[in-house]
Coordinates of C-alpha atoms in Angstrom, one line a residue:
Chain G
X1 CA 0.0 0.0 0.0
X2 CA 1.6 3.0 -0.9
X3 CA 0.7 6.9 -2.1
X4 CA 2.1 8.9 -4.8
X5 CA 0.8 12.2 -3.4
X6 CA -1.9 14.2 -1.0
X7 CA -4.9 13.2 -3.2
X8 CA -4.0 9.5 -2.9
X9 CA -3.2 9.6 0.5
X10 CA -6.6 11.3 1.1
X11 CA -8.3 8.7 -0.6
X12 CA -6.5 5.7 1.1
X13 CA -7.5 7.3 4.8
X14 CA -11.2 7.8 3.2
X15 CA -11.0 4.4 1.7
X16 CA -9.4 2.1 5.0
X17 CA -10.9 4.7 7.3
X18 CA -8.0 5.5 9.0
X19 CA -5.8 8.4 10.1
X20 CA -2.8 9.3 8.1
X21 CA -0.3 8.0 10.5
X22 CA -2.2 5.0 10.5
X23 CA -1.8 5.2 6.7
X24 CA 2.0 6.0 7.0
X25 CA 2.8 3.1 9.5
X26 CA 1.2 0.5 6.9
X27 CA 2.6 1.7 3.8
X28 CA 5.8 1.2 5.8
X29 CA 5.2 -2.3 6.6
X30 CA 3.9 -3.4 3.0
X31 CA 6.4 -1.6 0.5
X32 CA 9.7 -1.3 3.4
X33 CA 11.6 -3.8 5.4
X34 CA 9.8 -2.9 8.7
X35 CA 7.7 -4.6 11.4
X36 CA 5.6 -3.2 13.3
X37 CA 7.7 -3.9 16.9
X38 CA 10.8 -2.4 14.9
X39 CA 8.9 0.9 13.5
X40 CA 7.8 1.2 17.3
X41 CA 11.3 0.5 18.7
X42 CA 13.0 3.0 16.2
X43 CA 10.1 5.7 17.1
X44 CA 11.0 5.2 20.5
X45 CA 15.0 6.0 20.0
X46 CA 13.4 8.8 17.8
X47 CA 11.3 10.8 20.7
X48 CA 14.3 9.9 23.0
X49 CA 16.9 11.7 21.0
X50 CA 14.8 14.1 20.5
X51 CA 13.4 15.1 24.6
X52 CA 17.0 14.9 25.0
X53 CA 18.1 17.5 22.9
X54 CA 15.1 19.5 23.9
X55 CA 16.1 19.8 27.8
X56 CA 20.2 19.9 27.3
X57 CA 20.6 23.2 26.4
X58 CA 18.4 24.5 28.7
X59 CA 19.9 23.3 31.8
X60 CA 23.4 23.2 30.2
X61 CA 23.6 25.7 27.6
X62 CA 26.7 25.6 25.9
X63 CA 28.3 27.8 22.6
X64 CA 27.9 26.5 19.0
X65 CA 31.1 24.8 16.9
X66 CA 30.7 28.2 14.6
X67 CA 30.5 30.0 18.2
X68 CA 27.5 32.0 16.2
X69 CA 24.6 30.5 18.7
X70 CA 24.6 29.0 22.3
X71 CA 22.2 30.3 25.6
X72 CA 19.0 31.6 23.5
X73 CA 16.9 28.7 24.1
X74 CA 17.5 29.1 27.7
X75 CA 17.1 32.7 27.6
X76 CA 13.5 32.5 25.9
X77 CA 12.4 30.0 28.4
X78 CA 13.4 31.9 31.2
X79 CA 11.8 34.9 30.2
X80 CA 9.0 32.9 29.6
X81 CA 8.8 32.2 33.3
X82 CA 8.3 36.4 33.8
X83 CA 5.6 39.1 33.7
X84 CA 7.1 40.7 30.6
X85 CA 6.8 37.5 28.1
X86 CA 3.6 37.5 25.6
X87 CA 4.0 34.3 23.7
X88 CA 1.9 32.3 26.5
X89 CA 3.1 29.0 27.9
X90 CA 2.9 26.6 24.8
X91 CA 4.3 29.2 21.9
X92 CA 7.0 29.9 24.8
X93 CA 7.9 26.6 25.2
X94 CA 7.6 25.5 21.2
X95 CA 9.8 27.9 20.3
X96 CA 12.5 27.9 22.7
X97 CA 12.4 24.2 22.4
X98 CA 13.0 24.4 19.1
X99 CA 15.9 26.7 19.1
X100 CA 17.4 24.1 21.6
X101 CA 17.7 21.8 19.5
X102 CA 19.5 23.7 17.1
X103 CA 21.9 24.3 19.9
X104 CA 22.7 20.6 20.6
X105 CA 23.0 20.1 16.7
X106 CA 25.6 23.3 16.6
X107 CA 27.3 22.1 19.2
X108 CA 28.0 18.1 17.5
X109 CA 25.3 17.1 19.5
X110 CA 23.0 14.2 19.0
X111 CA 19.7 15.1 17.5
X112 CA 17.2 13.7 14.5
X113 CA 17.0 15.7 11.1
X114 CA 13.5 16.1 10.8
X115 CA 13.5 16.2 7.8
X116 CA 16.8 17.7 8.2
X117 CA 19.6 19.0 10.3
X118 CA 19.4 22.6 10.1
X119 CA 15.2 22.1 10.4
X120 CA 15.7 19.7 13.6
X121 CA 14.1 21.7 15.8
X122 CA 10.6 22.3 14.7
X123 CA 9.1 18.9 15.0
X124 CA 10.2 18.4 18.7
X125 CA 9.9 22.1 19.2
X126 CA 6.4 21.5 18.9
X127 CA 5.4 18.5 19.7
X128 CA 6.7 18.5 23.2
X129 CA 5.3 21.5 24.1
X130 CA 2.1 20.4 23.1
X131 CA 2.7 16.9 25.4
X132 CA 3.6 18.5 28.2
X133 CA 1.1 21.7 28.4
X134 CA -1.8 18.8 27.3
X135 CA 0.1 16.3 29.5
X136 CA 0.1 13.8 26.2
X137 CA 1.3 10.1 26.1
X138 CA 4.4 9.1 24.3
X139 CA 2.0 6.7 21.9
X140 CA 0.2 9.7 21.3
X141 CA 3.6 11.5 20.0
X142 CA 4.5 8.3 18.3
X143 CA 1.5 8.8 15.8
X144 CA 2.2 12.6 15.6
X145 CA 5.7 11.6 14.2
X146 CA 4.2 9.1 11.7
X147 CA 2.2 11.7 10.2
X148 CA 4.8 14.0 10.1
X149 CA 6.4 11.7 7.6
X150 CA 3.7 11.1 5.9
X151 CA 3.9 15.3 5.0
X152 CA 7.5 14.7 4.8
X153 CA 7.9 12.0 2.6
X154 CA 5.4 13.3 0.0
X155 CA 7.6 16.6 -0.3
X156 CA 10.9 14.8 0.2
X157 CA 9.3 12.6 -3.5
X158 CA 7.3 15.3 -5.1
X159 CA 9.2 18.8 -4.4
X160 CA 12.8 19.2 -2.2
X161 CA 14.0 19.2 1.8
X162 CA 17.2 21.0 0.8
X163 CA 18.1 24.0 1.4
X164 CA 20.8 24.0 -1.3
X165 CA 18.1 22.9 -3.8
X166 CA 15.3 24.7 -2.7
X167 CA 16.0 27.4 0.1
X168 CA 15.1 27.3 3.3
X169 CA 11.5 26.6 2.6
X170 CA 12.4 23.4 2.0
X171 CA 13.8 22.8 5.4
X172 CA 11.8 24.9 7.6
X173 CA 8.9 25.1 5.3
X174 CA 8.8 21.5 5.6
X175 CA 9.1 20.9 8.8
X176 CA 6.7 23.1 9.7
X177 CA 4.2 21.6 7.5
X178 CA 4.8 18.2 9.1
X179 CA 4.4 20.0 12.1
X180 CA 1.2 21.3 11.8
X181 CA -0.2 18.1 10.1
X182 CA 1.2 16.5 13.2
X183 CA -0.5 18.5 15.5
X184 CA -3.8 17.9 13.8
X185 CA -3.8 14.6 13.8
X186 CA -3.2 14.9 17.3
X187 CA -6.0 17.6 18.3
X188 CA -8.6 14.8 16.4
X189 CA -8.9 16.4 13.1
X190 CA -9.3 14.6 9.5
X191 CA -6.5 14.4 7.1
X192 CA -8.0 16.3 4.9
X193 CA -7.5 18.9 7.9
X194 CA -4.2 18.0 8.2
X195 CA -3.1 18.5 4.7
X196 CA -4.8 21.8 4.7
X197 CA -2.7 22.8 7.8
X198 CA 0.5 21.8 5.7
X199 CA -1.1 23.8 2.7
X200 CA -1.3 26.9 4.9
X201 CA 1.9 26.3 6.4
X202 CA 4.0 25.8 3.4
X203 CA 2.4 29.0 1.8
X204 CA 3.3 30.9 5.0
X205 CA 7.3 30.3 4.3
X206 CA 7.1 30.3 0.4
X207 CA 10.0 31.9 -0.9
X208 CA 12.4 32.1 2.1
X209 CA 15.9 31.9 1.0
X210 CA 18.4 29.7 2.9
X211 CA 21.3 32.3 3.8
X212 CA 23.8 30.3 6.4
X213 CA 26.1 33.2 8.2
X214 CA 30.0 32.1 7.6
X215 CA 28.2 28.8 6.0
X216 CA 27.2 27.5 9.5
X217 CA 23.7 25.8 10.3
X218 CA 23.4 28.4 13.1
X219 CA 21.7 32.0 12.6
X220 CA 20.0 32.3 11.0
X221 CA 19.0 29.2 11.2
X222 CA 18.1 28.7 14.8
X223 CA 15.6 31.5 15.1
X224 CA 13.7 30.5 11.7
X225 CA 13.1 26.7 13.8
X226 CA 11.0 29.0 16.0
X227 CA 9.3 30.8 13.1
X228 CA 8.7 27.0 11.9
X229 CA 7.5 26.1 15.5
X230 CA 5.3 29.1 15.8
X231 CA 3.8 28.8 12.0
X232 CA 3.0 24.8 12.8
X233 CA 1.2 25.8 15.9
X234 CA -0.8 28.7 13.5
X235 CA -1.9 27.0 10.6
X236 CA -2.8 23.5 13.4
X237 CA -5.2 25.9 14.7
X238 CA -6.6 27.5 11.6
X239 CA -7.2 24.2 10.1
X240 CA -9.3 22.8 13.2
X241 CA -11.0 26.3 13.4
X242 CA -12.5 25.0 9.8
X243 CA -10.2 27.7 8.0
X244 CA -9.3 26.4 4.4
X245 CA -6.6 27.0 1.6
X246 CA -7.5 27.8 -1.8
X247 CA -4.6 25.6 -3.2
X248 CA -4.5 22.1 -2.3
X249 CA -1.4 20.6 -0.8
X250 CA 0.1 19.1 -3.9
X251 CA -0.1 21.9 -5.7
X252 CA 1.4 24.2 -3.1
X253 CA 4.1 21.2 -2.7
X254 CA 4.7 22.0 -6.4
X255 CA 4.9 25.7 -5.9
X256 CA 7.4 25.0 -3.4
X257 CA 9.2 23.5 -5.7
X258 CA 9.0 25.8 -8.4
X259 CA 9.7 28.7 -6.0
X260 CA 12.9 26.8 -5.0
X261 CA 14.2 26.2 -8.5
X262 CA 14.0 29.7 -9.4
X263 CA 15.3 31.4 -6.2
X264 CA 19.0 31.9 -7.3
X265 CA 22.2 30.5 -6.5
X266 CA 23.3 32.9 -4.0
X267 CA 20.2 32.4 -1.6
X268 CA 20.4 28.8 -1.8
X269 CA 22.9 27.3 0.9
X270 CA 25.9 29.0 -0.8
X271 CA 26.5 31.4 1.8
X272 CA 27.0 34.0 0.0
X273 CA 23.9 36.3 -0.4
X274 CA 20.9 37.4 2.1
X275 CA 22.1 37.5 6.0
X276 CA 25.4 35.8 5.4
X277 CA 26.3 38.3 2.2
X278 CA 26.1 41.5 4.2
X279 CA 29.0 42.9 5.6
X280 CA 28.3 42.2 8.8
X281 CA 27.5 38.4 8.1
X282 CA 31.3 38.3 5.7
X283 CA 32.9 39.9 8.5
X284 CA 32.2 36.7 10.5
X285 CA 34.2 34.7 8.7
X286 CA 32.3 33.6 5.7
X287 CA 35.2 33.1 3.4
X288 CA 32.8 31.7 0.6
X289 CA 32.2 35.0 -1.9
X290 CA 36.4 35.6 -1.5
Chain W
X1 CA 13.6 5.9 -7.0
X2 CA 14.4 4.0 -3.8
X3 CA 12.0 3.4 -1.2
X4 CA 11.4 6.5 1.3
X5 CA 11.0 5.3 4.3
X6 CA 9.7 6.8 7.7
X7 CA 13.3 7.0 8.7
X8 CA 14.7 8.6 5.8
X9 CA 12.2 11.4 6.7
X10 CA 12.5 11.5 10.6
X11 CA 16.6 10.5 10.3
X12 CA 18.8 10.0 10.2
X13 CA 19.7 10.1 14.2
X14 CA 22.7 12.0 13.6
X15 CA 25.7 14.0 15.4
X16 CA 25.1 17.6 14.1
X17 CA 25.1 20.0 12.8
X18 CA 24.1 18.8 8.9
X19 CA 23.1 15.7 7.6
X20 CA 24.8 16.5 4.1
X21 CA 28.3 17.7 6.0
X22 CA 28.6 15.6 8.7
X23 CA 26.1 12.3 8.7
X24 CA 26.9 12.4 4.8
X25 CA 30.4 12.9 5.1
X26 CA 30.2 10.1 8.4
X27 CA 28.6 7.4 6.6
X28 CA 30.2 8.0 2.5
X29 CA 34.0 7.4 5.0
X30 CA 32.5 4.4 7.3
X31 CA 31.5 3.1 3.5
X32 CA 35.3 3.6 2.3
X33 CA 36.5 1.7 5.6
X34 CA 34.4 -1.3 4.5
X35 CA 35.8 -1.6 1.2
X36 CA 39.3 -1.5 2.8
X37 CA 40.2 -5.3 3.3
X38 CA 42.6 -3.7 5.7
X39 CA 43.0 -2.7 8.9
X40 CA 43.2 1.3 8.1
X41 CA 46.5 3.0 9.3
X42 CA 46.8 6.1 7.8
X43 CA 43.8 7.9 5.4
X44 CA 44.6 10.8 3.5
X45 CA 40.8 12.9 2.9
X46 CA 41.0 15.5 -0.3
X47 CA 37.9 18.1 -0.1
X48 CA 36.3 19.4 -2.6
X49 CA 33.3 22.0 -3.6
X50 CA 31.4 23.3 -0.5
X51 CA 33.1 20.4 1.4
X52 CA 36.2 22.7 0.8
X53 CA 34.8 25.7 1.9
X54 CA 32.7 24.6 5.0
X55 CA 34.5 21.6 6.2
X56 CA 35.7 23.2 9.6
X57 CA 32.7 24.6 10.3
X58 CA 30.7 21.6 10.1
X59 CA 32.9 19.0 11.7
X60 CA 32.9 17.6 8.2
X61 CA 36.4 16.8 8.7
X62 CA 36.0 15.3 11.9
X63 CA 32.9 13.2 11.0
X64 CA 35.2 11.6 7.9
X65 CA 37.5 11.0 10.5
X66 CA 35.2 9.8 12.8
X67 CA 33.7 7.2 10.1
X68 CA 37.1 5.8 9.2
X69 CA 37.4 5.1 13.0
X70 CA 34.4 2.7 12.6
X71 CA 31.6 5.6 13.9
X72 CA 28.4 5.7 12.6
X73 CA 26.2 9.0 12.4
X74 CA 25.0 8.8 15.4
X75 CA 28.4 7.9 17.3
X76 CA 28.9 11.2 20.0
X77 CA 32.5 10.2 19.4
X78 CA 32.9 12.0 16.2
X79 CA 33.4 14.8 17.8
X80 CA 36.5 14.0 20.0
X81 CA 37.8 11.8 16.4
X82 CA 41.1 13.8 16.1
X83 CA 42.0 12.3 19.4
X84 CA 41.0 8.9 18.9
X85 CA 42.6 8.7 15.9
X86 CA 45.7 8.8 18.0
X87 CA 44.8 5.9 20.0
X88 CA 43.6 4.0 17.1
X89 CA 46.5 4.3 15.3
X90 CA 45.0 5.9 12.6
X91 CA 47.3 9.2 10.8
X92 CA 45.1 11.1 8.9
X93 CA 45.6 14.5 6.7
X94 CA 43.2 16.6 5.1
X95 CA 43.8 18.2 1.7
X96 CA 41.7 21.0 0.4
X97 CA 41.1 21.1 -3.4
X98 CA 39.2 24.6 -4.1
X99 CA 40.2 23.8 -8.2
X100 CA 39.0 20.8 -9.1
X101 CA 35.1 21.2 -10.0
X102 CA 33.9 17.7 -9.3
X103 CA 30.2 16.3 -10.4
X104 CA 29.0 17.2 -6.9
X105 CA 29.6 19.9 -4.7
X106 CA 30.1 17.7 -1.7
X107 CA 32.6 15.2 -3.0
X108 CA 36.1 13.8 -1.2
X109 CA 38.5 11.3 -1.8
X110 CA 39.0 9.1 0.1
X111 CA 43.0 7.5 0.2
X112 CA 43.5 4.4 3.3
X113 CA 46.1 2.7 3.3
X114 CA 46.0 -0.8 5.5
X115 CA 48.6 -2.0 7.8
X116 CA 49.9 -4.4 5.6
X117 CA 50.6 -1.9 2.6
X118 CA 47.2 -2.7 1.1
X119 CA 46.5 0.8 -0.8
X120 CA 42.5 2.1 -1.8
X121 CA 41.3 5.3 -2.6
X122 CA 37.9 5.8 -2.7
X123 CA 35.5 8.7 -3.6
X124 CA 32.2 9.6 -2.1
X125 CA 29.7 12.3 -2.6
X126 CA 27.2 13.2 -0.1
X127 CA 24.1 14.0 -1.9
X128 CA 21.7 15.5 0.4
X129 CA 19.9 14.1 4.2
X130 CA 22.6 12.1 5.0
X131 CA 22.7 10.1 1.8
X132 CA 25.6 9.0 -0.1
X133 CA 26.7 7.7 -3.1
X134 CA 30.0 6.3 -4.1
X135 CA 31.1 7.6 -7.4
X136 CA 35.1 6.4 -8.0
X137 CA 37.0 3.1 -6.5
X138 CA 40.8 3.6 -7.5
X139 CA 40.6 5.6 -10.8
X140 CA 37.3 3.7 -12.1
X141 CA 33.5 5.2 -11.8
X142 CA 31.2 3.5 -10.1
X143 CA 28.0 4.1 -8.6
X144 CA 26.7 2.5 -5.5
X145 CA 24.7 3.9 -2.1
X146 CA 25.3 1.2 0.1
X147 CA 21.7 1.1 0.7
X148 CA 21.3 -2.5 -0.2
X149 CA 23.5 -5.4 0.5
X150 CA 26.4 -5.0 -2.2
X151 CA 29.0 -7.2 -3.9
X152 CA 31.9 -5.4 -5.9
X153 CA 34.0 -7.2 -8.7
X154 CA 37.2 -5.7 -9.5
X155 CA 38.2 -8.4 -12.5
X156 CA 39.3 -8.1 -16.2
X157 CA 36.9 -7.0 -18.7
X158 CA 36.9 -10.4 -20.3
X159 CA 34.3 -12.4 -22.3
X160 CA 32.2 -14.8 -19.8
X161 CA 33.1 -12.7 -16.6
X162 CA 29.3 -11.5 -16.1
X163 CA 28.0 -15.0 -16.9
X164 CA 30.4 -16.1 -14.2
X165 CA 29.1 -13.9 -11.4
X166 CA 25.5 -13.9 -12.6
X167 CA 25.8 -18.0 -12.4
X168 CA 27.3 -17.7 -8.6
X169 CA 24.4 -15.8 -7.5
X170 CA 21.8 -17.9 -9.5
X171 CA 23.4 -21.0 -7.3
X172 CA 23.3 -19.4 -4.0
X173 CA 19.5 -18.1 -4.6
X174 CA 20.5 -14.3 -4.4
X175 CA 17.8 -12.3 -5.9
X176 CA 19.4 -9.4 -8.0
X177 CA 17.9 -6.2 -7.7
X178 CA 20.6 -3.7 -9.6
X179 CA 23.4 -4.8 -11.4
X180 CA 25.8 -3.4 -13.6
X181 CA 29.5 -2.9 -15.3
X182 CA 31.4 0.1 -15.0
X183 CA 35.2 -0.4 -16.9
X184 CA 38.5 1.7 -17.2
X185 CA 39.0 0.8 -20.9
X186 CA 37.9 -2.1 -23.4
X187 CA 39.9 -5.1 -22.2
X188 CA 41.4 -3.2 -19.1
X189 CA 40.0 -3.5 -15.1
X190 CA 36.4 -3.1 -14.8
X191 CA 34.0 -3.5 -11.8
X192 CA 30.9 -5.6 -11.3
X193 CA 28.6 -4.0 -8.5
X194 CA 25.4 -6.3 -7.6
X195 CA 23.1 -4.6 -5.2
X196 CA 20.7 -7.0 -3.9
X197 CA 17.5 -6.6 -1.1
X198 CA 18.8 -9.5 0.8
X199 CA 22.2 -10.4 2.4
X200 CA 24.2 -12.0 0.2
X201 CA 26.1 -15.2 1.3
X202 CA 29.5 -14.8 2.5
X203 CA 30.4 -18.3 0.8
X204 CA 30.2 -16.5 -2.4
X205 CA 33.0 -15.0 -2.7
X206 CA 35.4 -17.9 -3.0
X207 CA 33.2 -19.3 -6.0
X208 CA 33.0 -16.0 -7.4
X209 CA 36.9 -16.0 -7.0
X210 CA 37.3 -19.3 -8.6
X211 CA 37.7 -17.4 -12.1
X212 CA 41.5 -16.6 -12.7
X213 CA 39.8 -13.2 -14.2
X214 CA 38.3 -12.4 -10.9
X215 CA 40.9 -9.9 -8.8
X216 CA 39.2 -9.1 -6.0
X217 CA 36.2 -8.9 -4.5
X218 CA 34.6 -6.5 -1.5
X219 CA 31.1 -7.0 0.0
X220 CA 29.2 -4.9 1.7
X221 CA 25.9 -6.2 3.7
X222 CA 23.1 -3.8 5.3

C-alpha cells in the first residue's frame, strides 16, 4: 500500500478509514523492510533523541562549533517564566524548544533531522510543548511523528528538503508543515484537515531563501526553527478552526518546488547572499564569496 | 527511485550540525572503511566544492575521521575523532582542493592505506539528508549507495566474466535487484557491482573467485 501524493493519501484514509499516520505506519510495513515492533522501537529511540536534545541546552547551555549560537533557548524559556513575556506557555515553550535543539546540533550534538539537520528543531519544538502543556502520552507523539512523515515523505518525493536545492522553505517550510499536520492529527482532526494545515503552512514560508552566516547551520537558522514552530502551531489551529486553503497541498508542494528552483544560486545554501552576504554576516568569517 | 522510508524522513539520528556535512560525510567514509580489506592506518581525505569551503565549520572533517574510525552518524565520538585517531593508530591529513570542479559539490577522496601496505582510494559524494553515493574506486566510476547489501568485482573485462558472477548468485538463490558494469577501458579492469535486497552469502566470494579473471572482490551487507 503506498501513495504517490496528498490526493491518494486522502483517498487511502477515506478508503481504509483511517488516520494518516495510520496510513504512514502500513505503507511502511507493505512496500519497506519494517515490522511493526521495529517501527515502534526506532520511534522510540526517535522521541528519545529528541526530549533529549530539547532539555540539554536549557539546563546546560553551551556555545555553537561556529560559536554564532549558544544560551538563546534558555534565555526564551526563562523569560517565559516572567511578567514581561507574551508568547503564553505553549508558543514559549515550542519555540524555545525548538531553538534548543539547534543548539545541541551546533554544538556536535545528538539530535534527528526532521526532515533535516538545520530544520531539527521544529518537529520536537512542537510536539513536546504540546505533550507537556496537554500532558500527552508518548504513543500519542508516536503517531504525531508518523504523520509527520507522511507530509515529509510526499515533499521529500514530489518537491525538495534542501536547502541547497530549494532554500530554506524546503527545510523549515517543511518541517513546519509536518508540524502542523502532526499537530492535527493529534488535536482529532481529519486528514483532509491536516493536509490543509501543511497547505497553509508551506504557503506561509514560500520563498524564504536559505542564507547560512560564515556557511554554518546556526543564525540564522536557529531562530527560523522557532518561526517553523510558531507557524505549525498557527496554521494546526486555523485548520481545526475550519479555515481552508485555496490551493490544495500538492499543488502548493509543487509551488514550493517551483519557487525553489527559481530562487537563485546565491540564496540557496551558498553562503554568500541574504544574512550571510552582508557585511556584517562576511565579516564573521564567511570566506565563501572571497 | 528508492524506497522513502519513515526514517529517511524522521533521520537519520545524527551528530550535528548537517546531515549532508557531517552524517553524509560520516557514513560516504565508514562506507570507504568497509571496502578496505585492511586494517586502516593512515587515510589521507581530499575536499572538494562546498566540502572545501565549509569543512571546519561543520565538523565535516572530523565526522570523515570519525567514520574511518568505525563511527556511525550517530556515534557522540565524532566529535573528539582527532584524538582517537591517535589511540587507534589511525594518521590522517586533510587536503583541500578549491580547483578541481567535481560532479557534486560535496565530494572527497578518500585514500587508506592498510597495515599491511594494502593501498585504496575511494570517492564519495554526499548528496543531500545524510545520503551518499560512491562515485570512484581507484581511478574507475562507479555508482553504488550502500543502501542495499552489495558485492563489488574488480576483474578483467573479459568475455564470460558476467555470466560467471550472474551463475554464482543464481546457485546461491541471491535475488538481484541492480546490477551493472562500469570499466577503465575495453579489455582493461572493470567493476561488477550487484546490489541485492537481501544479504548475500559470504560463501560467495570464493566461488565468485574461482575465475582466474576475478581480482578481487569486496562485499558490503546492510
Amino acid at each position: 500500500m503506498d501513495f504517490r501524493n496528498g490526493q491518494e493519501l486522502l483517498e487511502l484514509c477515506e478508503k481504509k478509514q483511517m488516520t494518516i499516520s495510520q496510513v504512514m505506519k502500513e505503507r511502511e510495513i507493505t512496500c519497506g523492510t519494517l515490522t511493526d515492533k521495529e517501527i515502534m522501537e526506532k520511534l522510540k529511540t526517535v522521541l528519545s533523541i529528541m526530549k533529549a536534545a530539547v532539555n540539554e541546552p536549557l539546563t546546560h547551555p553551551k556555545k555553537s562549533n561556529g560559536g554564532l549560537i549558544g544560551g538563546e533557548a534558555k534565555k526564551v524559556s526563562d523569560f517565559g517564566n516572567t511578567s514581561r513575556s507574551i508568547c503564553g506557555s505553549l508558543l514559549n515553550k515550542a519555540i524555545s524548544y525548538s531553538m534548543a535543539v539547534l543548539e545541541v546540533n551546533a554544538s556536535m550534538g545528538l539530535i534527528v533531522a526532521a526532515p533535516t539537520a538545520g530544520s531539527s528543531g521544529v518537529i520536537p519544538g512542537v510536539l513536546l510543548a504540546l505533550q507537556e502543556e496537554k500532558l500527552y502520552s508518548d504513543e500519542l507523539l508516536y503517531d504525531a511523528l508518523l504523520n509527520a512523515s507522511a507530509i515529509g515523505y510526499l515533499l521529500m518525493r514530489n518537491a525538495s528538503v534542501s536547502g541547497a536545492e530549494a532554500g530554506c522553505q524546503a527545510e523549515v517550510g517543511a518541517a513546519s508543515a509536518m508540524a502542523a499536520s502532526a499537530v492535527v492529527e493529534m488535536m482529532g482532526g481529519t486528514p483532509q484537515m491536516c493536509l490543509q494545515a501543511a497547505s497553509i503552512a508551506i504557503s506561509n514560508l514560500l520563498g524564504m531563501v536559505c542564507d547560512p552566516i560564515a556557511g554554518l547551520v546556526e543564525a540564522p537558522c536557529q531562530a527560523r526553527n522557532s518561526i517553523g514552530a510558531a507557524n505549525a502551531i498557527t496554521c494546526a489551529e486555523l485548520a481545526l478552526a475550519g479555515v481552508t486553503h485555496p490551493i490544495p497541498f500538492d499543488e502548493m508542494s509543487d509551488a514550493m518546488l517551483r519557487v525553489g528552483k527559481s530562487i537563485p544560486f546565491e540564496l540557496r545554501e551558498t553562503a554568500m547572499g541574504g544574512c550571510a552576504g552582508t557585511p556584517t554576516g562576511c565579516s564573521l568569517g564567511c570566506g565563501m564569496c572571497s | 527511485m528508492n524506497f522513502l522510508s519513515i526514517f529517511d524522513v524522521i533521520g537519520p539520528n545524527m551528530i550535528g550540525p548537517s546531515s549532508s556535512h557531517t552524517a553524509g560525510a560520516c557514513s560516504m567514509a565508514l562506507m570507504a572503511r568497509r571496502l578496505c580489506k585492511e586494517p586502516i592506518c593512515k587515510v589521507v581525505f581530499t575536499l572538494y566544492g562546498s566540502f572545501a569551503k565549509t569543512y571546519h565549520g561543520h565538523g565535516t572533517d572530523r565526522a570523515l575521521l570519525g567514520g574511518i574510525l568505525g563511527f556511525g552518524t550517530d556515534d557522540a565520538r565524532i566529535r573528539d575523532a582527532f584524538e582517537l585517531a591517535k589511540e587507534f593508530g589511525v594518521e590522517y591529513e586533510f587536503v583541500i582542493d578549491e580547483k578541481t570542479i567535481t560532479d557534486h559539490p560535496n565530494t572527497a577522496d578518500i585514500a587508506m592505506t592498510g597495515v599491511n601496505g594494502y593501498e585504496l582510494t575511494v570517492r564519495g559524494e554526499s548528496i543531500g539528508g545524510g545520503k551518499i553515493k560512491i562515485v570512484r574506486i581507484g581511478n574507475i566510476d562507479v555508482e553504488f549507495t550502500g543502501e542495499y547489501s552489495t558485492l563489488i568485482i574488480k576483474q578483467n573485462d573479459t568475455p564470460g566474466i558476467v555470466a560467471h558472477i550472474s551463475q554464482c548468485l543464481s546457485n546461491q538463490n541471491v535475488n538481484i535487484a541492480f546490477m551493472r558494469l562500469f570499466r577503465e577501458d575495453k579489455g582493461a579492469t572493470a567493476y561488477t557491482v550487484v546490489e541485492s535486497d537481501e544479504l548475500i552469502p559470504e560463501s560467495i566470494l570464493a566461488e565468485i573467485k574461482r575465475n582466474p579473471n576475478v581480482h578481487e572482490i569486496m562485499l558490503v551487507q546492510v
